[in-house]
mmCIF file of C-alpha atoms in Angstrom:
data_model
loop_
_atom_site.group_PDB
_atom_site.id
_atom_site.type_symbol
_atom_site.label_atom_id
_atom_site.label_comp_id
_atom_site.label_asym_id
_atom_site.label_seq_id
_atom_site.Cartn_x
_atom_site.Cartn_y
_atom_site.Cartn_z
ATOM 1 C CA MET A 1026 267.681 36.051 85.047
ATOM 2 C CA LYS A 1027 264.848 34.986 87.293
ATOM 3 C CA ASN A 1028 262.427 37.597 88.360
ATOM 4 C CA ALA A 1029 262.808 37.873 92.078
ATOM 5 C CA VAL A 1030 260.449 40.784 92.483
ATOM 6 C CA ASP A 1031 256.809 39.612 92.089
ATOM 7 C CA LYS A 1032 254.850 42.414 93.800
ATOM 8 C CA LEU A 1033 254.580 46.155 93.161
ATOM 9 C CA TYR A 1034 253.240 48.656 95.654
ATOM 10 C CA ILE A 1035 252.028 51.688 93.661
ATOM 11 C CA TYR A 1036 250.316 53.014 96.804
ATOM 12 C CA PRO A 1037 250.876 51.737 100.373
ATOM 13 C CA ASN A 1038 247.749 49.640 100.357
ATOM 14 C CA TRP A 1039 247.814 48.451 96.750
ATOM 15 C CA ILE A 1040 249.566 45.115 96.179
ATOM 16 C CA MET A 1041 249.924 44.303 92.512
ATOM 17 C CA THR A 1042 251.187 40.862 91.619
ATOM 18 C CA LEU A 1043 253.179 40.969 88.472
ATOM 19 C CA PRO A 1044 251.729 38.835 85.644
ATOM 20 C CA VAL A 1045 253.690 35.668 85.145
ATOM 21 C CA ALA A 1046 254.573 35.207 81.500
ATOM 22 C CA PRO A 1047 256.954 32.718 79.855
ATOM 23 C CA GLN A 1048 258.039 35.244 77.247
ATOM 24 C CA ARG A 1049 259.496 37.618 79.928
ATOM 25 C CA LYS A 1050 263.158 36.766 80.143
ATOM 26 C CA VAL A 1051 264.426 40.010 81.627
ATOM 27 C CA PHE A 1052 263.019 41.901 84.612
ATOM 28 C CA PRO A 1053 261.770 45.306 83.295
ATOM 29 C CA TYR A 1054 263.725 47.455 85.762
ATOM 30 C CA PRO A 1055 267.438 47.956 85.081
ATOM 31 C CA VAL A 1056 269.181 45.301 87.186
ATOM 32 C CA LYS A 1057 272.574 47.062 87.385
ATOM 33 C CA GLU A 1058 270.982 50.197 88.761
ATOM 34 C CA MET A 1059 268.983 48.201 91.299
ATOM 35 C CA VAL A 1060 272.092 46.321 92.403
ATOM 36 C CA ARG A 1061 273.965 49.606 92.858
ATOM 37 C CA GLU A 1062 271.101 51.067 94.883
ATOM 38 C CA GLY A 1063 270.766 47.873 96.976
ATOM 39 C CA LEU A 1064 267.390 46.843 95.697
ATOM 40 C CA TRP A 1065 268.443 43.587 93.951
ATOM 41 C CA PRO A 1066 268.269 40.739 94.841
ATOM 42 C CA LYS A 1067 267.461 41.505 98.465
ATOM 43 C CA VAL A 1068 263.732 42.252 98.063
ATOM 44 C CA ASP A 1069 260.679 40.556 96.582
ATOM 45 C CA SER A 1070 258.568 43.662 96.463
ATOM 46 C CA LEU A 1071 259.059 47.210 95.226
ATOM 47 C CA TYR A 1072 257.367 50.518 96.144
ATOM 48 C CA ILE A 1073 256.906 52.647 93.047
ATOM 49 C CA CYS A 1074 256.438 56.420 93.315
ATOM 50 C CA HIS A 1075 253.427 57.266 91.160
ATOM 51 C CA ASN A 1076 254.745 60.686 90.275
ATOM 52 C CA CYS A 1077 258.424 60.110 89.262
ATOM 53 C CA PHE A 1078 258.270 56.231 89.095
ATOM 54 C CA GLN A 1079 261.320 55.753 91.289
ATOM 55 C CA PRO A 1080 261.472 52.158 92.598
ATOM 56 C CA LEU A 1081 262.102 51.918 96.375
ATOM 57 C CA ALA A 1082 262.825 48.850 98.462
ATOM 58 C CA GLU A 1083 261.295 49.917 101.789
ATOM 59 C CA ARG A 1084 257.981 51.317 102.829
ATOM 60 C CA ALA A 1085 259.582 53.879 105.135
ATOM 61 C CA LYS A 1086 261.793 55.231 102.324
ATOM 62 C CA TYR A 1087 258.737 55.294 100.026
ATOM 63 C CA ALA A 1088 256.710 57.376 102.605
ATOM 64 C CA SER A 1089 259.659 59.805 102.989
ATOM 65 C CA HIS A 1090 260.068 60.046 99.262
ATOM 66 C CA MET A 1091 256.356 60.769 98.666
ATOM 67 C CA LYS A 1092 256.486 63.733 101.019
ATOM 68 C CA LYS A 1093 258.929 65.483 98.707
ATOM 69 C CA CYS A 1094 257.704 64.085 95.380
ATOM 70 C CA ASP A 1095 254.031 65.001 95.483
ATOM 71 C CA MET A 1096 253.306 66.141 91.842
ATOM 72 C CA PRO A 1097 253.263 64.390 88.493
ATOM 73 C CA LYS A 1098 256.123 64.994 86.120
ATOM 74 C CA GLY A 1099 255.985 66.284 82.550
ATOM 75 C CA LYS A 1100 253.803 68.534 80.426
ATOM 76 C CA MET A 1101 250.087 68.511 80.990
ATOM 77 C CA VAL A 1102 248.266 67.706 77.762
ATOM 78 C CA TYR A 1103 244.767 66.948 79.007
ATOM 79 C CA SER A 1104 242.659 68.081 81.906
ATOM 80 C CA ASP A 1105 238.953 67.401 82.554
ATOM 81 C CA VAL A 1106 237.560 68.299 85.970
ATOM 82 C CA THR A 1107 234.134 66.701 85.134
ATOM 83 C CA ALA A 1108 235.725 63.265 84.551
ATOM 84 C CA ASN A 1109 238.486 63.866 87.127
ATOM 85 C CA ILE A 1110 241.277 63.097 84.649
ATOM 86 C CA GLN A 1111 244.595 64.675 83.854
ATOM 87 C CA VAL A 1112 247.303 63.429 81.527
ATOM 88 C CA TYR A 1113 250.972 64.358 81.363
ATOM 89 C CA GLU A 1114 253.505 63.897 78.534
ATOM 90 C CA LEU A 1115 257.019 62.679 79.121
ATOM 91 C CA SER A 1116 259.519 62.966 76.300
ATOM 92 C CA GLY A 1117 261.941 60.123 75.781
ATOM 93 C CA HIS A 1118 264.839 62.592 75.441
ATOM 94 C CA GLY A 1119 265.998 65.654 77.342
ATOM 95 C CA ASP A 1120 265.065 66.533 80.932
ATOM 96 C CA MET A 1121 262.193 64.024 81.078
ATOM 97 C CA ALA A 1122 264.091 61.057 79.742
ATOM 98 C CA MET A 1123 264.896 59.590 83.168
ATOM 99 C CA TYR A 1124 261.138 59.643 84.189
ATOM 100 C CA ALA A 1125 260.123 58.300 80.796
ATOM 101 C CA THR A 1126 262.475 55.328 81.120
ATOM 102 C CA LYS A 1127 261.212 54.485 84.643
ATOM 103 C CA PHE A 1128 257.609 54.727 83.564
ATOM 104 C CA ALA A 1129 258.322 52.488 80.542
ATOM 105 C CA CYS A 1130 259.659 49.894 83.063
ATOM 106 C CA LEU A 1131 256.382 50.126 85.003
ATOM 107 C CA LEU A 1132 254.368 49.771 81.814
ATOM 108 C CA ALA A 1133 256.434 46.639 80.862
ATOM 109 C CA CYS A 1134 255.472 44.982 84.120
ATOM 110 C CA PHE A 1135 251.902 44.740 82.921
ATOM 111 C CA VAL A 1136 252.700 44.137 79.224
ATOM 112 C CA PRO A 1137 255.207 41.292 79.439
ATOM 113 C CA ASP A 1138 255.195 40.487 75.773
ATOM 114 C CA LYS A 1139 256.574 43.871 74.872
ATOM 115 C CA GLN A 1140 260.331 44.567 74.726
ATOM 116 C CA VAL A 1141 261.606 47.194 77.197
ATOM 117 C CA LEU A 1142 263.567 49.990 75.540
ATOM 118 C CA TYR A 1143 265.978 52.024 77.596
ATOM 119 C CA SER A 1144 266.679 54.343 74.734
ATOM 120 C CA LEU A 1145 263.424 56.221 74.131
ATOM 121 C CA ASP A 1146 264.677 59.131 72.064
ATOM 122 C CA SER A 1147 261.941 58.702 69.455
ATOM 123 C CA PHE A 1148 259.119 58.016 71.875
ATOM 124 C CA LEU A 1149 256.619 60.063 73.951
ATOM 125 C CA LEU A 1150 255.115 58.565 77.009
ATOM 126 C CA TYR A 1151 251.810 59.689 78.678
ATOM 127 C CA THR A 1152 250.750 59.149 82.268
ATOM 128 C CA VAL A 1153 247.040 59.187 83.042
ATOM 129 C CA TYR A 1154 245.883 60.270 86.556
ATOM 130 C CA GLN A 1155 242.577 60.297 88.351
ATOM 131 C CA VAL A 1156 242.283 63.555 90.358
ATOM 132 C CA ARG A 1157 240.094 63.839 93.414
ATOM 133 C CA GLY A 1158 239.332 66.394 96.097
ATOM 134 C CA GLU A 1159 239.847 70.164 96.498
ATOM 135 C CA LYS A 1160 243.606 69.624 96.819
ATOM 136 C CA GLY A 1161 243.802 67.812 93.484
ATOM 137 C CA ILE A 1162 245.292 64.622 94.866
ATOM 138 C CA SER A 1163 246.281 62.425 91.967
ATOM 139 C CA LYS A 1164 246.355 58.649 91.599
ATOM 140 C CA LEU A 1165 247.982 56.896 88.689
ATOM 141 C CA VAL A 1166 245.477 55.102 86.487
ATOM 142 C CA GLY A 1167 247.682 53.899 83.656
ATOM 143 C CA GLY A 1168 249.422 55.234 80.587
ATOM 144 C CA PHE A 1169 250.765 54.658 77.105
ATOM 145 C CA SER A 1170 253.656 55.203 74.779
ATOM 146 C CA ALA A 1171 253.691 56.498 71.244
ATOM 147 C CA GLN A 1172 256.282 56.925 68.455
ATOM 148 C CA PRO A 1173 255.259 60.139 66.706
ATOM 149 C CA VAL A 1174 257.245 59.413 63.544
ATOM 150 C CA SER A 1175 257.436 55.812 62.465
ATOM 151 C CA PRO A 1176 259.756 54.740 59.576
ATOM 152 C CA LYS A 1177 257.528 51.684 58.958
ATOM 153 C CA TRP A 1178 254.703 53.436 57.239
ATOM 154 C CA GLU A 1179 254.475 56.285 54.739
ATOM 155 C CA ASN A 1180 251.773 58.898 55.448
ATOM 156 C CA THR A 1181 250.752 56.940 58.499
ATOM 157 C CA CYS A 1182 251.659 57.205 62.104
ATOM 158 C CA SER A 1183 251.289 54.947 65.145
ATOM 159 C CA ALA A 1184 249.062 56.572 67.780
ATOM 160 C CA ILE A 1185 249.971 54.051 70.464
ATOM 161 C CA SER A 1186 252.747 51.589 70.946
ATOM 162 C CA VAL A 1187 252.000 50.097 74.410
ATOM 163 C CA PHE A 1188 249.257 50.978 76.830
ATOM 164 C CA THR A 1189 248.014 49.624 80.106
ATOM 165 C CA VAL A 1190 245.467 50.363 82.780
ATOM 166 C CA LEU A 1191 246.434 49.398 86.279
ATOM 167 C CA PRO A 1192 244.388 46.568 87.803
ATOM 168 C CA PRO A 1193 242.252 48.634 90.209
ATOM 169 C CA TYR A 1194 240.925 50.758 87.310
ATOM 170 C CA ARG A 1195 240.257 48.187 84.673
ATOM 171 C CA ARG A 1196 236.805 47.724 83.184
ATOM 172 C CA SER A 1197 236.089 51.382 83.990
ATOM 173 C CA GLY A 1198 236.397 52.860 80.567
ATOM 174 C CA TYR A 1199 239.985 54.047 80.898
ATOM 175 C CA GLY A 1200 241.288 51.796 78.079
ATOM 176 C CA THR A 1201 238.896 53.309 75.630
ATOM 177 C CA PHE A 1202 239.837 56.828 76.912
ATOM 178 C CA ILE A 1203 243.578 56.125 76.389
ATOM 179 C CA ILE A 1204 243.025 54.980 72.842
ATOM 180 C CA GLU A 1205 240.849 57.943 71.933
ATOM 181 C CA LEU A 1206 243.274 60.365 73.509
ATOM 182 C CA SER A 1207 246.222 58.842 71.774
ATOM 183 C CA ARG A 1208 244.467 59.180 68.437
ATOM 184 C CA ALA A 1209 243.590 62.830 69.097
ATOM 185 C CA LEU A 1210 247.163 63.595 69.872
ATOM 186 C CA ALA A 1211 248.391 61.819 66.803
ATOM 187 C CA LYS A 1212 245.898 63.645 64.557
ATOM 188 C CA ALA A 1213 247.109 66.937 65.935
ATOM 189 C CA ARG A 1214 250.479 66.056 64.466
ATOM 190 C CA GLU A 1215 248.899 65.837 61.031
ATOM 191 C CA CYS A 1216 250.760 62.652 60.053
ATOM 192 C CA GLY A 1217 248.023 61.182 57.857
ATOM 193 C CA ALA A 1218 246.211 57.927 58.798
ATOM 194 C CA VAL A 1219 246.385 57.035 62.492
ATOM 195 C CA THR A 1220 246.734 53.360 63.481
ATOM 196 C CA ALA A 1221 248.113 51.217 66.232
ATOM 197 C CA GLU A 1222 251.489 49.482 66.383
ATOM 198 C CA ARG A 1223 251.381 45.850 65.290
ATOM 199 C CA PRO A 1224 251.096 43.106 66.302
ATOM 200 C CA LEU A 1225 248.044 43.683 68.392
ATOM 201 C CA SER A 1226 247.128 41.359 71.269
ATOM 202 C CA SER A 1227 243.577 39.868 71.301
ATOM 203 C CA LEU A 1228 242.620 42.351 74.014
ATOM 204 C CA GLY A 1229 244.327 45.208 72.175
ATOM 205 C CA ARG A 1230 242.476 44.429 68.913
ATOM 206 C CA LEU A 1231 239.169 44.309 70.835
ATOM 207 C CA SER A 1232 239.841 47.659 72.513
ATOM 208 C CA HIS A 1233 241.085 49.391 69.360
ATOM 209 C CA GLY A 1234 238.227 47.885 67.329
ATOM 210 C CA LYS A 1235 235.608 49.576 69.566
ATOM 211 C CA VAL A 1236 237.209 53.000 68.947
ATOM 212 C CA TRP A 1237 237.705 52.390 65.209
ATOM 213 C CA LEU A 1238 234.042 51.357 64.895
ATOM 214 C CA LYS A 1239 232.941 54.514 66.655
ATOM 215 C CA GLU A 1240 235.007 56.665 64.321
ATOM 216 C CA CYS A 1241 233.907 54.745 61.224
ATOM 217 C CA TYR A 1242 230.327 55.431 62.257
ATOM 218 C CA ALA A 1243 230.944 59.203 62.748
ATOM 219 C CA ALA A 1244 232.623 59.335 59.307
ATOM 220 C CA LEU A 1245 229.879 57.324 57.690
ATOM 221 C CA GLU A 1246 227.156 59.424 59.244
ATOM 222 C CA LYS A 1247 228.815 62.686 58.028
ATOM 223 C CA LEU A 1248 229.405 61.352 54.476
ATOM 224 C CA LEU A 1249 225.725 60.135 54.143
ATOM 225 C CA LYS A 1250 224.489 63.538 55.298
ATOM 226 C CA GLU A 1251 226.551 65.113 52.546
ATOM 227 C CA GLY A 1252 224.652 62.941 50.063
ATOM 228 C CA SER A 1253 227.582 60.825 48.994
ATOM 229 C CA THR A 1254 227.911 57.118 48.576
ATOM 230 C CA PRO A 1255 230.872 56.436 50.833
ATOM 231 C CA SER A 1256 233.515 53.919 49.978
ATOM 232 C CA LEU A 1257 236.028 52.301 52.362
ATOM 233 C CA THR A 1258 238.672 54.759 51.224
ATOM 234 C CA ASP A 1259 236.229 57.698 51.933
ATOM 235 C CA ILE A 1260 235.565 56.460 55.423
ATOM 236 C CA ALA A 1261 239.288 55.843 56.065
ATOM 237 C CA LYS A 1262 240.198 59.327 54.930
ATOM 238 C CA GLU A 1263 237.373 61.027 56.933
ATOM 239 C CA ALA A 1264 238.192 59.066 60.092
ATOM 240 C CA SER A 1265 242.009 59.186 59.702
ATOM 241 C CA LEU A 1266 242.135 55.439 59.759
ATOM 242 C CA THR A 1267 243.846 52.920 57.463
ATOM 243 C CA ASN A 1268 241.742 50.888 55.062
ATOM 244 C CA GLU A 1269 242.804 47.763 57.013
ATOM 245 C CA ASP A 1270 241.470 49.247 60.254
ATOM 246 C CA VAL A 1271 238.139 50.313 58.688
ATOM 247 C CA ILE A 1272 237.662 46.741 57.218
ATOM 248 C CA SER A 1273 238.448 45.238 60.609
ATOM 249 C CA ALA A 1274 236.058 47.433 62.474
ATOM 250 C CA LEU A 1275 233.109 47.095 60.053
ATOM 251 C CA SER A 1276 233.663 43.366 59.533
ATOM 252 C CA SER A 1277 233.295 42.922 63.290
ATOM 253 C CA VAL A 1278 229.638 43.859 63.199
ATOM 254 C CA GLY A 1279 228.850 42.357 59.851
ATOM 255 C CA ALA A 1280 228.640 45.741 58.028
ATOM 256 C CA LEU A 1281 230.597 44.463 55.003
ATOM 257 C CA ARG A 1282 229.702 41.871 52.388
ATOM 258 C CA PRO A 1283 231.578 40.742 49.216
ATOM 259 C CA CYS A 1284 230.322 42.049 45.924
ATOM 260 C CA SER A 1285 231.467 42.256 42.283
ATOM 261 C CA THR A 1286 233.459 45.444 42.895
ATOM 262 C CA GLY A 1287 234.983 44.250 46.186
ATOM 263 C CA LEU A 1288 233.274 44.959 49.418
ATOM 264 C CA GLU A 1289 229.847 46.573 49.950
ATOM 265 C CA ILE A 1290 229.139 48.706 52.992
ATOM 266 C CA LEU A 1291 225.851 47.703 54.712
ATOM 267 C CA VAL A 1292 224.502 50.792 56.390
ATOM 268 C CA PRO A 1293 222.488 49.788 59.497
ATOM 269 C CA LYS A 1294 218.934 51.084 59.989
ATOM 270 C CA ASP A 1295 219.809 51.930 63.602
ATOM 271 C CA ALA A 1296 223.299 53.218 63.465
ATOM 272 C CA THR A 1297 223.300 54.427 67.094
ATOM 273 C CA ALA A 1298 224.850 51.089 68.098
ATOM 274 C CA PHE A 1299 228.044 52.243 66.486
ATOM 275 C CA LYS A 1300 228.353 55.315 68.639
ATOM 276 C CA GLY A 1301 229.678 53.716 71.856
ATOM 277 C CA THR A 1302 230.240 55.660 75.023
ATOM 278 C CA SER A 1303 233.329 57.369 76.421
ATOM 279 C CA PHE A 1304 234.252 60.091 78.784
ATOM 280 C CA PHE A 1305 236.986 61.447 76.460
ATOM 281 C CA ASN A 1306 236.450 65.067 75.648
ATOM 282 C CA PRO A 1307 238.481 66.409 72.682
ATOM 283 C CA ASN A 1308 237.955 70.003 73.868
ATOM 284 C CA LYS A 1309 240.085 69.287 76.984
ATOM 285 C CA VAL A 1310 243.235 68.449 74.949
ATOM 286 C CA PHE A 1311 245.842 71.168 74.998
ATOM 287 C CA ALA A 1312 249.571 71.285 74.307
ATOM 288 C CA GLU A 1313 251.061 74.148 76.333
ATOM 289 C CA PRO A 1314 253.241 73.146 79.298
ATOM 290 C CA VAL A 1315 251.542 73.287 82.717
ATOM 291 C CA ILE A 1316 253.603 72.665 85.784
ATOM 292 C CA GLY A 1317 251.969 71.421 88.934
ATOM 293 C CA ILE A 1318 248.570 69.861 89.346
ATOM 294 C CA ARG A 1319 247.417 71.783 92.384
ATOM 295 C CA GLN A 1320 248.082 75.317 91.078
ATOM 296 C CA LYS A 1321 246.395 74.716 87.738
ATOM 297 C CA TYR A 1322 243.753 72.097 88.268
ATOM 298 C CA HIS A 1323 240.642 74.246 88.770
ATOM 299 C CA ARG A 1324 241.860 76.810 86.248
ATOM 300 C CA ARG A 1325 242.169 74.325 83.459
ATOM 301 C CA SER A 1326 238.642 72.975 83.242
#
């Protein structure tokens, strides 16, 4: 079916043109539901609530809806007042399933080569908000999905399945933040090595590679201080990475070379180049449910 909707309004003044991709054969939002609610095929633009992700056809209805729906949904898992970021978790089953499905549709609008799943029982979705002002007004920055338990790998879990940063916030560090947060949440589940779902796009490989390299450096630095001669397996275990991800990260900066025993790790004289920068703070991750951004925002920093 042809995609008749080509613009999304996440906020009244933000017009986001959907990326045109030949691989997208189905519009991400459920067509039957949109026909029933009178949204399809009468409109070429949709207004998306950034709290519950309900698609609306008219700006007046959107304004009325936002007066009632003024808080993010889900369980807060991250809050950092210094960086003005809060993150909420939506489960693909139970009370949050409806919101999770609608958010998955929004993600799919910007990741057209990924398949949209309307049955998300085994997935968790995370919404990332920028929070500003004394009232804690939130704006959706992006988000990601993760499958906590994957049958594909033994002793390995996928930290992230799909992620996107909305166009107004790209090239601002949020992509790196999302990857680092997803890895921290996956490590908390103690599932072994933490990787990303394959296949990776070229941009995804670049984004993940930066984080993998940073974590390889941290592991390498720790192991060297302990007086050991680290191997690839040692680095992978210390960083909770797969051997494949360690090789990919170190190869990207020429820190590996072939030798008689396999691959030799070249320790750089100035290893600070590996550190990278990020505003992710592991101390701001927590798991207890927190309802409402305005009541808890200043208390959770």
